[in-house]
Amino acid sequence: MTRLLATLACLLTGVAAAVSPFDTPEPVVVASASKPARYELAAGEQVLATAVSPLGPDVAVAVRAPDGGSWVALWTVGKARPSMAWKAPAGVSVEAVAWHPGGGKVFALTRQGSRSGISLLTPPGEGDLLERSELYSSDRELKGLVVSPRPFLFSDGKKEVRGYRLFFGVRYAGGYALRTLTELGTREYLVIGPASEKLEPRDMDEYDVPEPLNLPSALPVAVHPNGQRLLFTEAKGSARIADYSPPWELREKSSSAPATAVAFLPNGLGLLLWEPGKPGARVQLSLEKKPRPIVEGQRFLAPPALTVDGKGLVGVVGGERPAVVFEPVSIPLGDVSNGWLAVKSKAELEKLGRHAGAFVPGRYTQLYHLYEEELYREETSEAVPYLVTTDGFWELFAAAYEGSFILAERYQAMPRFWDFVREANQDGKKLAEGWDVVFAALESLRAEPAPKHPEAQRIIAAKGPERSQALNGNFDFGELKPRGHYTASDDLKRYFQAMRYLTYVSRGLDTKLLGRLPPRTQDLARAWIAAYDGYIAPARAPLIWSKEAFAPPPYLRAPSSTAMVFPLSWGFDNEVMLTDVFHCETPLPERMQGPVPPGMKVDPELLFVAERCLEKAPEPRVPRLLPTGLDVAAAMGSQRARELMASELEQFPPLGRALDELGARFKKYTAAQASTSLYDRWLRALALQWAEDVAPPKGVDAKLWKAKRLQTGLGSWATLRHATVLVNERVAAELGSGGEFERVWPEQPRGFVEPDPKTFEAIAQLFEGTAEAFRRASASLGNRQFTSDVGEEREAVVEGVLKRLTSSAQAARAFKAMAEKQLRGEALTSTEYEQILYVGRNFEHTYLIFKSLGDPKLALSEPKPISKIADVADGGPKPLLHVAVGKPLEWKLVVPHLGRRQIVRGAVYSYYEVIQDEPISDEEWQAMEARTPRPTWIAPFIAWP
């Protein structure tokens, strides 16, 4: 049974807690010492063998006394003397030692006369002497002893049993046959050796025993941290690696190893190399060509070993009194337990080593795709634990918002708009002064599949600046190019062009004349606009149809007095971008312009822009014509965004003061008012995403952490602007113009939650707010069902969406609770680890449900790629600033884990800014994304494949 089926079965039967794979505890590792240490033997004593504990800086030392007797001592690095010992009986010598992976117990390979054996040495209930129990005995010589760091899972005929395997060599006439048996002394078989050395199966099914690798001689050296790779030496001294599938096999590309290899690195990313007589040792990382020397100040008499956290090297040195020494070392990601699994390139090795995190461009087209992988994987031995990010929930909420928004638009706004157009066309003929042309063109768009009206034809063509009949002058019809979700169907395209034409062309006409339209026509206009209630921010100007006094949003510094035909959204982000760019009417001390930087060549046309103002600066000034997304983040509290604007703050002195003033306005506004607008609530939640009080996990580079949080917020903001591209006012600068033998039991992927509980809570509240808006938007749907080829998916739309909005809020709060537990240093439960592992179930189907609301047929189908773009500002009037979301990035982060660290992975937004003269559609953006540079502040943390 697969992991997924097993988990689902447990959930259905109510016994998940009893059988969860996460119920098996994993030991906690003790960190290595930071200073060198030394354990000196007495004169005449000899070190026979050493082994370093898999759980910390403890060393098992086999010693021979001058009189020939031997014993095993346990030394904790840093202490003067060993803490425990086992004295071998007379005539028994200790040839090799190896720690039990569970810690505290030691295996010893012994010889007494012609017999060899393997014993288990365990601490007694009291006292300092270890107790011995023999596991295995042979009249042949045994040599070499290695224990797998991971248990094997097998059946004893009644139940599943987990046990560690021991690997050792058995002398025969042609060399050594490499055998294995469990820690219980059972299930022995030949791993490497000639067929003549094959064993008769005992306590095993003979048909399931792996076939041995046919080599004349082999001795074990080490087992990889994953338990599935065996390093061994052949008689001629060469080293090789066998892989366990099962069976054991030698793969052409991975079976060779340097002859000097003596161990795998604890992070699994390479090998430890050692040569007799040469100083120190070397570390050969698999992603690097040349080995790195370590501890060159010591000459070891036998192969040294690394501590389990990769921060220390233990070995035996000679002299008048031989000693076991510990030397601190530094190895890239040395203490990362799953480095072998998670690090795939030299770039990742470098970025993760330097920053404890990296962003990796991936193949995914949706954020949830990364989290789908474990839903369909049979085994988890290759599973990098998941990192549950706020990005996934941001995008899920965005899908809910946009789906509900489109639903309200399609079933309420659009039909009401066209009803208004039909009536206004009849009444508008009496208005003249251009309005007759406007409404005639819109009626042509409404009533005719191929519009005959010349102005309507120009609207449909959207080719750029042309002469408008309505204005009797030029109008940029290129602004009417459909984009965003409006390219999904012909009716949405037609609506986008008609509505945008009305809102833009009205700026050149006298909107007061519309007040002469009959009350019924004006009621239709108000009904059209009411469909957007709750979705968008308030406008910065009065509405021509409104019967109430205009109440500008409190963050607005300079309301407009010109009445609008539609209340284009003017959120705090619009206010920021407007404030932070050049305007001729702004008083000179506050105007966004600065001196020409020394040595910089500036386009004379740019300088001429500032010279057109009535109030001029005494010397040439460079105007700031476009804002950036950093302006928005900085004004809403991101100190990192402000730091990244340092050069602009220096070039444009008024900018810093403007950001300070905007920040004060934002704090006052958020403290004084609980807005009902989802747009406004989205921005408030983004302020939490950008908050500076969320600390990174221990060891993670603060700059990478802040870059991630900044990118996530900007990616979500770009998504908001994309969803509202038609109803959002664009700001502008103003120029004056099963059945296998046995398998390795891997460590289960214990994932991690981004430690940002406040943002998870804010997103949960956004889901709840969306539920209220959706109830209004879906009023006309009745019992209509989703369209799907799968019968079970054809559920009622209203019930299905409301159910998933509730469950999404619950899921966000569940991960909030996990983040809080992590911050308190509390362990997560088995159930919580399963929630992380299967977080994709919170995303995929729910995301498709929300996205289907934008489909005219309400069909459940694969959504469009996440890459999207929106124009948010212009330089008066060109060029345009676009903010965009690209393909998701895979975020690999190094986090604390059971005394060491591990790498977890999650999906995050990628954010771009593009400056271009004409509006860019999503399809055009997807074609140009690959050749578009990323923001300079995120680029240093990108690990290119």
PDB file of C-alpha atoms in Angstrom, residues 237-408:
ATOM      1  CA  GLY A 237      42.667  -2.295  -2.959  1.00  0.00           C
ATOM      2  CA  SER A 238      40.196  -0.497  -5.197  1.00  0.00           C
ATOM      3  CA  ALA A 239      37.003   0.944  -3.695  1.00  0.00           C
ATOM      4  CA  ARG A 240      33.529   0.555  -5.104  1.00  0.00           C
ATOM      5  CA  ILE A 241      29.922   1.346  -4.182  1.00  0.00           C
ATOM      6  CA  ALA A 242      27.003  -1.074  -4.354  1.00  0.00           C
ATOM      7  CA  ASP A 243      23.403   0.203  -4.437  1.00  0.00           C
ATOM      8  CA  TYR A 244      20.469  -1.515  -2.779  1.00  0.00           C
ATOM      9  CA  SER A 245      17.270  -1.571  -4.841  1.00  0.00           C
ATOM     10  CA  PRO A 246      16.879  -4.437  -3.767  1.00  0.00           C
ATOM     11  CA  PRO A 247      18.834  -6.493  -4.845  1.00  0.00           C
ATOM     12  CA  TRP A 248      22.363  -5.146  -4.492  1.00  0.00           C
ATOM     13  CA  GLU A 249      23.805  -3.945  -7.765  1.00  0.00           C
ATOM     14  CA  LEU A 250      26.783  -2.142  -9.255  1.00  0.00           C
ATOM     15  CA  ARG A 251      25.681   0.732 -11.408  1.00  0.00           C
ATOM     16  CA  GLU A 252      28.099   1.880 -14.070  1.00  0.00           C
ATOM     17  CA  LYS A 253      27.966   5.587 -13.295  1.00  0.00           C
ATOM     18  CA  SER A 254      27.994   5.396  -9.510  1.00  0.00           C
ATOM     19  CA  SER A 255      29.883   2.234  -8.552  1.00  0.00           C
ATOM     20  CA  SER A 256      33.447   3.578  -8.708  1.00  0.00           C
ATOM     21  CA  ALA A 257      35.044   5.381  -5.769  1.00  0.00           C
ATOM     22  CA  PRO A 258      38.549   6.679  -4.977  1.00  0.00           C
ATOM     23  CA  ALA A 259      40.796   3.991  -3.532  1.00  0.00           C
ATOM     24  CA  THR A 260      41.437   6.281  -0.563  1.00  0.00           C
ATOM     25  CA  ALA A 261      37.746   6.530   0.406  1.00  0.00           C
ATOM     26  CA  VAL A 262      37.159   5.557   4.036  1.00  0.00           C
ATOM     27  CA  ALA A 263      33.623   6.849   4.699  1.00  0.00           C
ATOM     28  CA  PHE A 264      30.617   8.678   3.339  1.00  0.00           C
ATOM     29  CA  LEU A 265      30.191  12.230   4.559  1.00  0.00           C
ATOM     30  CA  PRO A 266      27.467  12.548   7.226  1.00  0.00           C
ATOM     31  CA  ASN A 267      25.465  14.776   4.868  1.00  0.00           C
ATOM     32  CA  GLY A 268      25.755  12.122   2.142  1.00  0.00           C
ATOM     33  CA  LEU A 269      27.204  14.636  -0.322  1.00  0.00           C
ATOM     34  CA  GLY A 270      30.531  12.897  -0.877  1.00  0.00           C
ATOM     35  CA  LEU A 271      33.333  10.869   0.621  1.00  0.00           C
ATOM     36  CA  LEU A 272      36.010  11.183   3.277  1.00  0.00           C
ATOM     37  CA  LEU A 273      39.448  10.340   1.858  1.00  0.00           C
ATOM     38  CA  TRP A 274      42.563   9.281   3.779  1.00  0.00           C
ATOM     39  CA  GLU A 275      46.016   7.960   2.852  1.00  0.00           C
ATOM     40  CA  PRO A 276      48.472   6.412   5.331  1.00  0.00           C
ATOM     41  CA  GLY A 277      51.513   8.572   5.992  1.00  0.00           C
ATOM     42  CA  LYS A 278      49.974  11.773   4.602  1.00  0.00           C
ATOM     43  CA  PRO A 279      48.822  14.661   6.788  1.00  0.00           C
ATOM     44  CA  GLY A 280      45.159  15.034   7.700  1.00  0.00           C
ATOM     45  CA  ALA A 281      42.358  13.863   5.441  1.00  0.00           C
ATOM     46  CA  ARG A 282      40.395  15.178   2.502  1.00  0.00           C
ATOM     47  CA  VAL A 283      36.726  15.775   1.788  1.00  0.00           C
ATOM     48  CA  GLN A 284      35.536  14.965  -1.715  1.00  0.00           C
ATOM     49  CA  LEU A 285      32.166  16.550  -2.380  1.00  0.00           C
ATOM     50  CA  SER A 286      30.302  14.951  -5.256  1.00  0.00           C
ATOM     51  CA  LEU A 287      29.520  18.392  -6.708  1.00  0.00           C
ATOM     52  CA  GLU A 288      33.154  19.524  -6.719  1.00  0.00           C
ATOM     53  CA  LYS A 289      36.087  18.333  -8.801  1.00  0.00           C
ATOM     54  CA  LYS A 290      38.883  18.792  -6.272  1.00  0.00           C
ATOM     55  CA  PRO A 291      38.887  17.445  -2.710  1.00  0.00           C
ATOM     56  CA  ARG A 292      39.205  19.828   0.237  1.00  0.00           C
ATOM     57  CA  PRO A 293      42.009  19.141   2.750  1.00  0.00           C
ATOM     58  CA  ILE A 294      41.091  19.111   6.454  1.00  0.00           C
ATOM     59  CA  VAL A 295      43.114  18.788   9.702  1.00  0.00           C
ATOM     60  CA  GLU A 296      46.465  18.974   7.918  1.00  0.00           C
ATOM     61  CA  GLY A 297      48.225  19.433  11.238  1.00  0.00           C
ATOM     62  CA  GLN A 298      47.706  15.785  12.257  1.00  0.00           C
ATOM     63  CA  ARG A 299      48.965  12.484  10.858  1.00  0.00           C
ATOM     64  CA  PHE A 300      46.524   9.684  11.563  1.00  0.00           C
ATOM     65  CA  LEU A 301      47.611   6.084  12.056  1.00  0.00           C
ATOM     66  CA  ALA A 302      44.282   4.683  10.869  1.00  0.00           C
ATOM     67  CA  PRO A 303      41.303   5.943   8.895  1.00  0.00           C
ATOM     68  CA  PRO A 304      39.724   8.884  10.804  1.00  0.00           C
ATOM     69  CA  ALA A 305      35.983   9.443  11.095  1.00  0.00           C
ATOM     70  CA  LEU A 306      33.714  12.478  11.054  1.00  0.00           C
ATOM     71  CA  THR A 307      31.235  13.211  13.810  1.00  0.00           C
ATOM     72  CA  VAL A 308      27.596  12.837  12.855  1.00  0.00           C
ATOM     73  CA  ASP A 309      27.120  16.592  12.471  1.00  0.00           C
ATOM     74  CA  GLY A 310      30.164  16.860  10.204  1.00  0.00           C
ATOM     75  CA  LYS A 311      31.781  19.420  12.495  1.00  0.00           C
ATOM     76  CA  GLY A 312      34.606  17.317  13.882  1.00  0.00           C
ATOM     77  CA  LEU A 313      37.161  14.724  12.793  1.00  0.00           C
ATOM     78  CA  VAL A 314      38.219  11.929  15.150  1.00  0.00           C
ATOM     79  CA  GLY A 315      41.365   9.882  14.594  1.00  0.00           C
ATOM     80  CA  VAL A 316      44.286   8.101  16.200  1.00  0.00           C
ATOM     81  CA  VAL A 317      47.727   9.721  16.331  1.00  0.00           C
ATOM     82  CA  GLY A 318      51.035   8.257  17.449  1.00  0.00           C
ATOM     83  CA  GLY A 319      53.812   9.423  19.695  1.00  0.00           C
ATOM     84  CA  GLU A 320      55.224   8.392  23.022  1.00  0.00           C
ATOM     85  CA  ARG A 321      51.674   8.000  24.221  1.00  0.00           C
ATOM     86  CA  PRO A 322      49.159   7.276  21.430  1.00  0.00           C
ATOM     87  CA  ALA A 323      45.985   9.326  21.560  1.00  0.00           C
ATOM     88  CA  VAL A 324      42.533   9.685  20.099  1.00  0.00           C
ATOM     89  CA  VAL A 325      42.094  13.283  18.991  1.00  0.00           C
ATOM     90  CA  PHE A 326      39.135  15.421  18.017  1.00  0.00           C
ATOM     91  CA  GLU A 327      39.645  18.360  15.659  1.00  0.00           C
ATOM     92  CA  PRO A 328      36.879  20.805  14.632  1.00  0.00           C
ATOM     93  CA  VAL A 329      36.362  20.992  10.870  1.00  0.00           C
ATOM     94  CA  SER A 330      34.255  22.999   8.462  1.00  0.00           C
ATOM     95  CA  ILE A 331      32.530  21.158   5.632  1.00  0.00           C
ATOM     96  CA  PRO A 332      29.891  22.734   3.382  1.00  0.00           C
ATOM     97  CA  LEU A 333      26.496  21.818   4.851  1.00  0.00           C
ATOM     98  CA  GLY A 334      28.304  19.305   7.034  1.00  0.00           C
ATOM     99  CA  ASP A 335      25.489  19.089   9.590  1.00  0.00           C
ATOM    100  CA  VAL A 336      22.631  18.866   7.065  1.00  0.00           C
ATOM    101  CA  SER A 337      21.232  15.364   7.442  1.00  0.00           C
ATOM    102  CA  ASN A 338      19.605  15.181   4.001  1.00  0.00           C
ATOM    103  CA  GLY A 339      22.136  17.130   1.966  1.00  0.00           C
ATOM    104  CA  TRP A 340      22.595  14.175  -0.377  1.00  0.00           C
ATOM    105  CA  LEU A 341      18.917  14.263  -1.225  1.00  0.00           C
ATOM    106  CA  ALA A 342      18.243  17.978  -1.431  1.00  0.00           C
ATOM    107  CA  VAL A 343      21.347  19.565  -2.994  1.00  0.00           C
ATOM    108  CA  LYS A 344      21.384  19.017  -6.744  1.00  0.00           C
ATOM    109  CA  SER A 345      23.961  21.451  -8.125  1.00  0.00           C
ATOM    110  CA  LYS A 346      27.149  23.270  -7.263  1.00  0.00           C
ATOM    111  CA  ALA A 347      25.191  26.515  -7.297  1.00  0.00           C
ATOM    112  CA  GLU A 348      22.796  25.151  -4.681  1.00  0.00           C
ATOM    113  CA  LEU A 349      25.725  23.940  -2.589  1.00  0.00           C
ATOM    114  CA  GLU A 350      27.254  27.405  -2.644  1.00  0.00           C
ATOM    115  CA  LYS A 351      24.017  29.333  -1.985  1.00  0.00           C
ATOM    116  CA  LEU A 352      22.765  26.985   0.727  1.00  0.00           C
ATOM    117  CA  GLY A 353      26.187  26.984   2.365  1.00  0.00           C
ATOM    118  CA  ARG A 354      26.420  30.768   2.330  1.00  0.00           C
ATOM    119  CA  HIS A 355      22.826  31.780   3.053  1.00  0.00           C
ATOM    120  CA  ALA A 356      21.199  28.595   4.452  1.00  0.00           C
ATOM    121  CA  GLY A 357      18.664  29.039   1.677  1.00  0.00           C
ATOM    122  CA  ALA A 358      18.303  29.371  -2.080  1.00  0.00           C
ATOM    123  CA  PHE A 359      15.670  29.903  -4.739  1.00  0.00           C
ATOM    124  CA  VAL A 360      15.798  27.399  -7.572  1.00  0.00           C
ATOM    125  CA  PRO A 361      14.050  28.082 -10.893  1.00  0.00           C
ATOM    126  CA  GLY A 362      11.884  25.064 -11.563  1.00  0.00           C
ATOM    127  CA  ARG A 363       9.637  23.398 -14.051  1.00  0.00           C
ATOM    128  CA  TYR A 364       6.380  24.153 -12.269  1.00  0.00           C
ATOM    129  CA  THR A 365       3.633  26.316 -13.768  1.00  0.00           C
ATOM    130  CA  GLN A 366       1.558  26.472 -10.564  1.00  0.00           C
ATOM    131  CA  LEU A 367       2.608  26.930  -6.945  1.00  0.00           C
ATOM    132  CA  TYR A 368       0.770  23.794  -5.840  1.00  0.00           C
ATOM    133  CA  HIS A 369       2.529  21.553  -8.373  1.00  0.00           C
ATOM    134  CA  LEU A 370       5.566  21.127  -6.124  1.00  0.00           C
ATOM    135  CA  TYR A 371       3.357  19.855  -3.324  1.00  0.00           C
ATOM    136  CA  GLU A 372       1.660  17.283  -5.548  1.00  0.00           C
ATOM    137  CA  GLU A 373       4.708  15.061  -5.839  1.00  0.00           C
ATOM    138  CA  GLU A 374       4.191  13.169  -2.580  1.00  0.00           C
ATOM    139  CA  LEU A 375       0.562  12.481  -3.469  1.00  0.00           C
ATOM    140  CA  TYR A 376       1.640  10.022  -6.133  1.00  0.00           C
ATOM    141  CA  ARG A 377       4.968   8.704  -4.863  1.00  0.00           C
ATOM    142  CA  GLU A 378       5.116   5.048  -3.847  1.00  0.00           C
ATOM    143  CA  GLU A 379       8.081   5.480  -1.497  1.00  0.00           C
ATOM    144  CA  THR A 380       9.451   8.359   0.523  1.00  0.00           C
ATOM    145  CA  SER A 381      13.143   7.488   0.496  1.00  0.00           C
ATOM    146  CA  GLU A 382      13.612  10.271  -2.059  1.00  0.00           C
ATOM    147  CA  ALA A 383      11.361  12.825  -0.365  1.00  0.00           C
ATOM    148  CA  VAL A 384      12.776  16.173   0.657  1.00  0.00           C
ATOM    149  CA  PRO A 385      10.541  17.445   3.483  1.00  0.00           C
ATOM    150  CA  TYR A 386       8.111  20.133   2.488  1.00  0.00           C
ATOM    151  CA  LEU A 387       8.257  23.749   3.545  1.00  0.00           C
ATOM    152  CA  VAL A 388       4.721  25.111   3.794  1.00  0.00           C
ATOM    153  CA  THR A 389       4.970  28.711   2.646  1.00  0.00           C
ATOM    154  CA  THR A 390       2.573  31.605   2.912  1.00  0.00           C
ATOM    155  CA  ASP A 391       2.837  31.896  -0.886  1.00  0.00           C
ATOM    156  CA  GLY A 392       0.694  28.818  -1.458  1.00  0.00           C
ATOM    157  CA  PHE A 393      -2.104  30.254   0.640  1.00  0.00           C
ATOM    158  CA  TRP A 394      -1.706  33.707  -0.901  1.00  0.00           C
ATOM    159  CA  GLU A 395      -2.231  32.194  -4.343  1.00  0.00           C
ATOM    160  CA  LEU A 396      -5.135  30.048  -3.150  1.00  0.00           C
ATOM    161  CA  PHE A 397      -6.822  33.132  -1.729  1.00  0.00           C
ATOM    162  CA  ALA A 398      -6.082  35.049  -4.940  1.00  0.00           C
ATOM    163  CA  ALA A 399      -7.845  32.308  -6.904  1.00  0.00           C
ATOM    164  CA  ALA A 400     -10.859  32.575  -4.591  1.00  0.00           C
ATOM    165  CA  TYR A 401     -10.909  36.357  -4.860  1.00  0.00           C
ATOM    166  CA  GLU A 402     -10.517  36.414  -8.631  1.00  0.00           C
ATOM    167  CA  GLY A 403     -13.037  33.598  -9.147  1.00  0.00           C
ATOM    168  CA  SER A 404     -15.654  35.352  -7.051  1.00  0.00           C
ATOM    169  CA  PHE A 405     -14.797  38.667  -8.727  1.00  0.00           C
ATOM    170  CA  ILE A 406     -15.238  37.202 -12.221  1.00  0.00           C
ATOM    171  CA  LEU A 407     -18.481  35.541 -11.165  1.00  0.00           C
ATOM    172  CA  ALA A 408     -19.890  38.872  -9.978  1.00  0.00           C
TER     173      ALA A 408
END
